Amino acid sequence: MKTVFKYIMLFAIFCMNNNVQAQRPVLTDEEQIAEVVTKEVNDVFQSAEFLKRKNKKYADVKGTMTIDIGVVQNGKVSSFFKVDSEIKNIDFINFMSDYILSHKFQFKLQKQQRYKIRYTITF
């Protein structure tokens, strides 16, 4: 019985430690949010995974794209809107939209907060 109790205690401690490490900061300043979103999106578009997927199907796509990214309270991307683009390949634009919409940022917003950030990228 003591062994079972030890395992339960170890499990509880492990879970508490993971919760502390997994908590994301709550951002409130609009400029700070825009800065963090821009940095994270840059990292996403420069990641090996993204480049591999892009180059597999859309290696010939070149140009600049300006998008609006909506972020909601839990750090999820709520919207992707193409504002302007030199890139006319609809399949690539849909690929970009799906890729960004599946991203979850490493921060949270205050309750009922939403932000829209304009972002420009060149491929």
Coordinates of C-alpha atoms in Angstrom, one line a residue:
M1 CA 0.0 0.0 0.0
K2 CA 2.9 2.3 0.7
T3 CA 4.3 1.8 -2.8
V4 CA 1.0 2.8 -4.3
F5 CA 0.9 5.9 -2.2
K6 CA 4.4 6.9 -3.3
Y7 CA 3.5 6.5 -6.9
I8 CA 0.4 8.6 -6.4
M9 CA 2.4 11.3 -4.7
L10 CA 5.1 11.2 -7.4
F11 CA 2.4 11.5 -10.1
A12 CA 0.8 14.5 -8.3
I13 CA 4.2 16.3 -8.0
F14 CA 4.9 15.6 -11.6
C15 CA 1.6 17.0 -12.7
M16 CA 2.0 20.1 -10.6
N17 CA 5.5 20.7 -12.1
N18 CA 4.2 20.3 -15.6
N19 CA 1.4 22.8 -15.0
V20 CA 3.8 25.4 -13.8
Q21 CA 6.1 24.9 -16.7
A22 CA 3.3 24.8 -19.3
Q23 CA 1.6 28.0 -18.2
R24 CA 1.9 30.7 -20.8
P25 CA 2.2 34.4 -19.9
V26 CA -0.9 36.7 -20.3
L27 CA 0.0 39.6 -22.5
T28 CA -1.9 42.9 -22.3
D29 CA 0.1 45.5 -24.2
E30 CA -0.9 45.8 -27.9
E31 CA 2.6 46.6 -29.0
Q32 CA 4.1 43.7 -27.1
I33 CA 1.5 41.4 -28.6
A34 CA 2.3 42.5 -32.1
E35 CA 6.0 42.1 -31.4
V36 CA 5.6 38.5 -30.0
V37 CA 3.2 37.5 -32.8
T38 CA 5.6 38.8 -35.5
K39 CA 8.5 36.9 -33.9
E40 CA 6.6 33.7 -33.6
V41 CA 5.2 33.8 -37.1
N42 CA 8.8 34.6 -38.4
D43 CA 10.0 31.5 -36.5
V44 CA 7.1 29.4 -38.0
F45 CA 7.9 30.5 -41.6
Q46 CA 11.6 29.8 -41.1
S47 CA 11.2 26.4 -39.4
A48 CA 12.5 23.3 -41.1
E49 CA 9.1 21.7 -41.1
F50 CA 7.4 24.7 -42.9
L51 CA 10.2 25.1 -45.4
K52 CA 10.1 21.3 -46.2
R53 CA 6.4 21.4 -46.8
K54 CA 6.5 24.6 -48.8
N55 CA 9.4 23.5 -51.0
K56 CA 7.8 20.1 -51.7
K57 CA 4.7 21.6 -53.4
Y58 CA 5.4 25.3 -53.9
A59 CA 9.1 25.6 -54.5
D60 CA 8.6 28.0 -57.4
V61 CA 6.4 30.5 -55.3
K62 CA 8.2 33.8 -54.8
G63 CA 6.9 37.2 -53.8
T64 CA 5.5 39.2 -50.9
M65 CA 2.3 38.7 -49.0
T66 CA 0.6 40.9 -46.5
I67 CA -1.8 39.2 -44.1
D68 CA -3.9 40.0 -41.1
I69 CA -3.7 37.5 -38.3
G70 CA -6.4 37.5 -35.6
V71 CA -5.5 36.2 -32.2
V72 CA -8.0 35.3 -29.4
Q73 CA -7.8 34.8 -25.6
N74 CA -6.2 31.3 -25.5
G75 CA -3.5 32.2 -28.0
K76 CA -5.1 30.5 -31.0
V77 CA -5.2 32.1 -34.4
S78 CA -8.8 33.0 -35.1
S79 CA -8.5 34.5 -38.6
F80 CA -6.2 34.7 -41.6
F81 CA -6.9 37.4 -44.1
K82 CA -4.8 38.1 -47.2
V83 CA -4.6 41.9 -47.5
D84 CA -2.3 42.1 -50.5
S85 CA -0.1 39.7 -52.3
E86 CA 2.2 39.4 -55.3
I87 CA 1.6 35.7 -55.1
K88 CA -1.4 34.6 -57.2
N89 CA -1.2 30.9 -56.5
I90 CA -4.5 30.2 -54.7
D91 CA -3.4 26.8 -53.5
F92 CA -0.3 28.3 -51.9
I93 CA -2.4 31.0 -50.2
N94 CA -4.8 28.3 -48.9
F95 CA -1.8 26.3 -47.7
M96 CA -0.5 29.4 -45.8
S97 CA -4.0 30.0 -44.3
D98 CA -4.3 26.4 -43.1
Y99 CA -0.8 26.4 -41.7
I100 CA -1.2 29.7 -39.7
L101 CA -4.7 28.8 -38.5
S102 CA -3.4 25.6 -36.9
H103 CA -0.8 27.6 -34.9
K104 CA -1.1 28.3 -31.2
F105 CA 0.9 31.1 -29.8
Q106 CA 3.1 30.8 -26.7
F107 CA 1.0 33.4 -24.8
K108 CA -2.6 34.1 -23.7
L109 CA -4.6 37.3 -23.8
Q110 CA -6.9 38.7 -21.1
K111 CA -10.5 37.5 -21.1
Q112 CA -12.6 38.6 -24.1
Q113 CA -9.5 40.2 -25.8
R114 CA -8.9 39.8 -29.5
Y115 CA -6.1 41.4 -31.5
K116 CA -5.5 41.7 -35.2
I117 CA -1.9 42.0 -36.4
R118 CA -0.8 42.9 -39.9
Y119 CA 2.2 40.9 -41.0
T120 CA 4.2 41.0 -44.3
I121 CA 6.4 38.1 -45.4
T122 CA 8.6 37.7 -48.5
F123 CA 9.3 34.3 -50.0

